[in-house]
mmCIF file of C-alpha atoms in Angstrom:
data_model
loop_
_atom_site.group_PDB
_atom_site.id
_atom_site.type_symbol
_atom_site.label_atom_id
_atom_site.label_comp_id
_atom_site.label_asym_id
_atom_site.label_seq_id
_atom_site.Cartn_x
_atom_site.Cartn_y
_atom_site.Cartn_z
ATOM 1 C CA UNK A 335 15.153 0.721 -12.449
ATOM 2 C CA UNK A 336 18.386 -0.971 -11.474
ATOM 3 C CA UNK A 337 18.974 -2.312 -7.612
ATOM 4 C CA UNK A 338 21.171 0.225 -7.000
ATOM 5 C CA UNK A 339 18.542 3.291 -7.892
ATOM 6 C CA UNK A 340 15.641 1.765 -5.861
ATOM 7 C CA UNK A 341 15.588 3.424 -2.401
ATOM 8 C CA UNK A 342 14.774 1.270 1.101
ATOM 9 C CA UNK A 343 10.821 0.607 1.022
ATOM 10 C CA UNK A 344 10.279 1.852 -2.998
ATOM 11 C CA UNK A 345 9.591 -2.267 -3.777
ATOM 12 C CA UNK A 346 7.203 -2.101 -0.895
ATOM 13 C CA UNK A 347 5.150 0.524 -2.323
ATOM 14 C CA UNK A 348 5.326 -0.765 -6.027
ATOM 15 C CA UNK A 349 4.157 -3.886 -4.465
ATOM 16 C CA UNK A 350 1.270 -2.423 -2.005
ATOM 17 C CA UNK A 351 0.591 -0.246 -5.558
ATOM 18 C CA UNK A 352 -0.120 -3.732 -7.417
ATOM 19 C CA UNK A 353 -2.616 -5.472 -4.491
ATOM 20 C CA UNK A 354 -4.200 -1.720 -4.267
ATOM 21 C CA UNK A 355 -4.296 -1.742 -8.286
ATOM 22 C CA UNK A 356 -6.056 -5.193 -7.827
ATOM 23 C CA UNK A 357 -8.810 -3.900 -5.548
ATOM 24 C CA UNK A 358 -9.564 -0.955 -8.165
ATOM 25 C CA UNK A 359 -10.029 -3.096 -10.674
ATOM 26 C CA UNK A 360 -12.507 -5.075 -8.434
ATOM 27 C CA UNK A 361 -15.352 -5.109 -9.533
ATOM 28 C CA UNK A 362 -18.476 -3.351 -7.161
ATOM 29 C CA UNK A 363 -20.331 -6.510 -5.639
ATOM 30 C CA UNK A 364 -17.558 -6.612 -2.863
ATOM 31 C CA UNK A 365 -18.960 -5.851 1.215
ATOM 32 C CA UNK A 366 -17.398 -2.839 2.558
ATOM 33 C CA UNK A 367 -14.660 -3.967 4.404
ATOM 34 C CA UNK A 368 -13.693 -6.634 2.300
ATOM 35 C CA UNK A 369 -10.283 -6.960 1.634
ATOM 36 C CA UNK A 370 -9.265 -6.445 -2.294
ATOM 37 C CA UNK A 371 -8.937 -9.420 -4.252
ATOM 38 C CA UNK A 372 -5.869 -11.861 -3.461
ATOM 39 C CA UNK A 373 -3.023 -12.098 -6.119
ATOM 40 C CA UNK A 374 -0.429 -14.898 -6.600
ATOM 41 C CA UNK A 375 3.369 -13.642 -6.166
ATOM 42 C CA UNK A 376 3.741 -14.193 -9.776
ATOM 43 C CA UNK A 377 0.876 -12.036 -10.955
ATOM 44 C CA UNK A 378 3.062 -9.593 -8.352
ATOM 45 C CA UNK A 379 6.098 -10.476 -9.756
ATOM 46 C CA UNK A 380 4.689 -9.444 -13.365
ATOM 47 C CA UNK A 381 2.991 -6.079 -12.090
ATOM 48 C CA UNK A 382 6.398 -4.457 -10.353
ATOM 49 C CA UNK A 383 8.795 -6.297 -12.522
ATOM 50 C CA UNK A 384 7.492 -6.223 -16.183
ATOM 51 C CA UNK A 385 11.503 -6.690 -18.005
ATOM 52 C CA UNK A 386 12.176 -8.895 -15.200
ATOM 53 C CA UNK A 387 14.856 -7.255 -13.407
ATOM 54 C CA UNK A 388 13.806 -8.468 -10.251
ATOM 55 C CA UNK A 389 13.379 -12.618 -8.647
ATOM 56 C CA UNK A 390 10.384 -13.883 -7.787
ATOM 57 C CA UNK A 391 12.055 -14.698 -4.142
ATOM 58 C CA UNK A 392 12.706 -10.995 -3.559
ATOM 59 C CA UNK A 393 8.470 -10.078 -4.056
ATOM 60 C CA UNK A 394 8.079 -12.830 -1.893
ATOM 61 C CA UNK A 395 10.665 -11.647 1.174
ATOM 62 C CA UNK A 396 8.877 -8.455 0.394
ATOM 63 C CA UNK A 397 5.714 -9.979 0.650
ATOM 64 C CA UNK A 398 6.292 -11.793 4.172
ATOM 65 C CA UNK A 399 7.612 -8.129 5.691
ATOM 66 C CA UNK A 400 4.244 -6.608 4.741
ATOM 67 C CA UNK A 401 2.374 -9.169 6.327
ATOM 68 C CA UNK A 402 4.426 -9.185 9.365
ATOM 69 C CA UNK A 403 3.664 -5.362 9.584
ATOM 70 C CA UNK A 404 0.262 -5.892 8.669
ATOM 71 C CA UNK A 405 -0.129 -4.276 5.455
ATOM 72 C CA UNK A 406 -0.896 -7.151 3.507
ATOM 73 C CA UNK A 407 -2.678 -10.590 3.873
ATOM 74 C CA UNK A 408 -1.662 -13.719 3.057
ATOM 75 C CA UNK A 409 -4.082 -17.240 2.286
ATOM 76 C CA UNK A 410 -3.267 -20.387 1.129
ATOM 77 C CA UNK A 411 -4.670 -21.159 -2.313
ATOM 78 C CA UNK A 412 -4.491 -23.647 -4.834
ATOM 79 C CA UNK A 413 -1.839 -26.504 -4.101
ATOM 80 C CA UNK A 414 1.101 -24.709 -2.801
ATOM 81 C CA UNK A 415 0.143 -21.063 -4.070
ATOM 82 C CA UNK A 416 -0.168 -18.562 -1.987
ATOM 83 C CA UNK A 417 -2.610 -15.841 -2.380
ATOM 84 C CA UNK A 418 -1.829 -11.945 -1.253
ATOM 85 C CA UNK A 419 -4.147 -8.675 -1.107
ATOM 86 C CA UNK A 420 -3.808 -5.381 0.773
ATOM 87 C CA UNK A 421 -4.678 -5.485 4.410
ATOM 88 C CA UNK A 422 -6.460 -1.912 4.005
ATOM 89 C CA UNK A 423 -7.214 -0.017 1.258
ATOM 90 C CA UNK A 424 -5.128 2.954 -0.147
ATOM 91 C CA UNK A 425 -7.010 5.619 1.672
ATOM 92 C CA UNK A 426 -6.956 3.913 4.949
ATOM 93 C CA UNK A 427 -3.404 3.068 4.750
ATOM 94 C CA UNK A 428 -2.402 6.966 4.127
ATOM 95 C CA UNK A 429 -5.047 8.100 7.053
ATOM 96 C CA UNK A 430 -3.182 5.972 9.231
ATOM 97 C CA UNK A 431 0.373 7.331 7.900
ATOM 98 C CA UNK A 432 -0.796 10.663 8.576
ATOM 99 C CA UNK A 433 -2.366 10.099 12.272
ATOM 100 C CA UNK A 434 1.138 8.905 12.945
ATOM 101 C CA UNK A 435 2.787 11.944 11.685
ATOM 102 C CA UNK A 436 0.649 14.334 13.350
ATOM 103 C CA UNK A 437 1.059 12.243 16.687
ATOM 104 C CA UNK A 438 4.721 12.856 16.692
ATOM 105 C CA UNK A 439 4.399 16.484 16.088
ATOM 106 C CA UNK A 440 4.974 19.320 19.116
ATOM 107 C CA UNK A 441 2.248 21.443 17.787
ATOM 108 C CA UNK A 442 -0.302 19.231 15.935
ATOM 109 C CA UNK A 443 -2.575 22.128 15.184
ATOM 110 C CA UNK A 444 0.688 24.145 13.415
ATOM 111 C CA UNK A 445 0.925 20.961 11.757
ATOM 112 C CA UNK A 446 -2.515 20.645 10.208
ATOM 113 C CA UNK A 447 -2.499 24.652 9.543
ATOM 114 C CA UNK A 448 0.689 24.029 7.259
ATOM 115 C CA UNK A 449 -1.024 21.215 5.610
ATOM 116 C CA UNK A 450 -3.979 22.517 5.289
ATOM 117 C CA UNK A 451 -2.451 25.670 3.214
ATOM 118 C CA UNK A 452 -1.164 23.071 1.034
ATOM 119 C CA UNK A 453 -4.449 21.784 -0.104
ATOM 120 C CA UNK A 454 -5.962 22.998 -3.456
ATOM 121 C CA UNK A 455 -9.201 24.997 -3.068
ATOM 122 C CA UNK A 456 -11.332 21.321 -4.238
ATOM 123 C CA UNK A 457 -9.262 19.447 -1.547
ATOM 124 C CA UNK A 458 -9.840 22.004 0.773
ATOM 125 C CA UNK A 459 -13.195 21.759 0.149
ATOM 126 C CA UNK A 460 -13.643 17.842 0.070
ATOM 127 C CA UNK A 461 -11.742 18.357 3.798
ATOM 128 C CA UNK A 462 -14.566 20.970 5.828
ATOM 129 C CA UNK A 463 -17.313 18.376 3.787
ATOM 130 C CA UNK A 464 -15.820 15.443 5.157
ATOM 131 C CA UNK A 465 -15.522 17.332 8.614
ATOM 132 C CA UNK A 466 -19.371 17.857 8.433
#
């Protein structure tokens, strides 16, 4: 994908796709509520940019604006490194996306109707359990 194709925010999601494809790949011992495990900006870097179309000082501008809006974490590591993982997990993240959309609407319940009709039968499902 060439500069030019890549929409605003599309590196930000290929990048909050590699920290959340880090805390998959996790393995089970974590505490709930742990955050995912921390990546370097070059294991980032290699994730979103396999051919190498893109500089590792661009992940790393992109990397600062998702910790300024909280969406990421940054540590120091080893030496100068710097370590990065997800602020929240994937779930979380798109729970909180869709609060904010049904906040803004005028008729929130119109707006859950016409996303609930959306769902498949087993999401619809997963939904009224998760209501219980």
């Amino acid at each position: 994908m060439t500069k030019r194709a890549r929409q605003q925010g599309e590196l930000e999601s290929l990048i909050l796709d590699a920290l959340w494809g880090a805390e998959a790949a996790q393995s089970s011992g974590a505490e709930a509520g742990e955050s995912g495990p921390a990546l370097t900006s070059q294991q980032i870097l290699d994730t979103v940019s396999p051919n190498g179309e893109l500089a590792l000082t661009t992940i790393l501008t992109v990397l600062s604006r998702l910790v300024d809006k909280e969406l990421a974490t940054r540590k120091q590591g080893e030496g100068r490194q710097l370590l990065f993982s997800a602020a929240q997990s994937r779930e979380r993240h798109t729970a909180d996306l869709m609060l904010k959309i049904v906040a803004g609407a005028d008729n929130p319940a119109l707006a859950f109707s016409h996303f609930a009709s959306g769902l498949s039968a087993a999401d619809l499902k997963a939904l009224r359990d998760s209501l219980a």
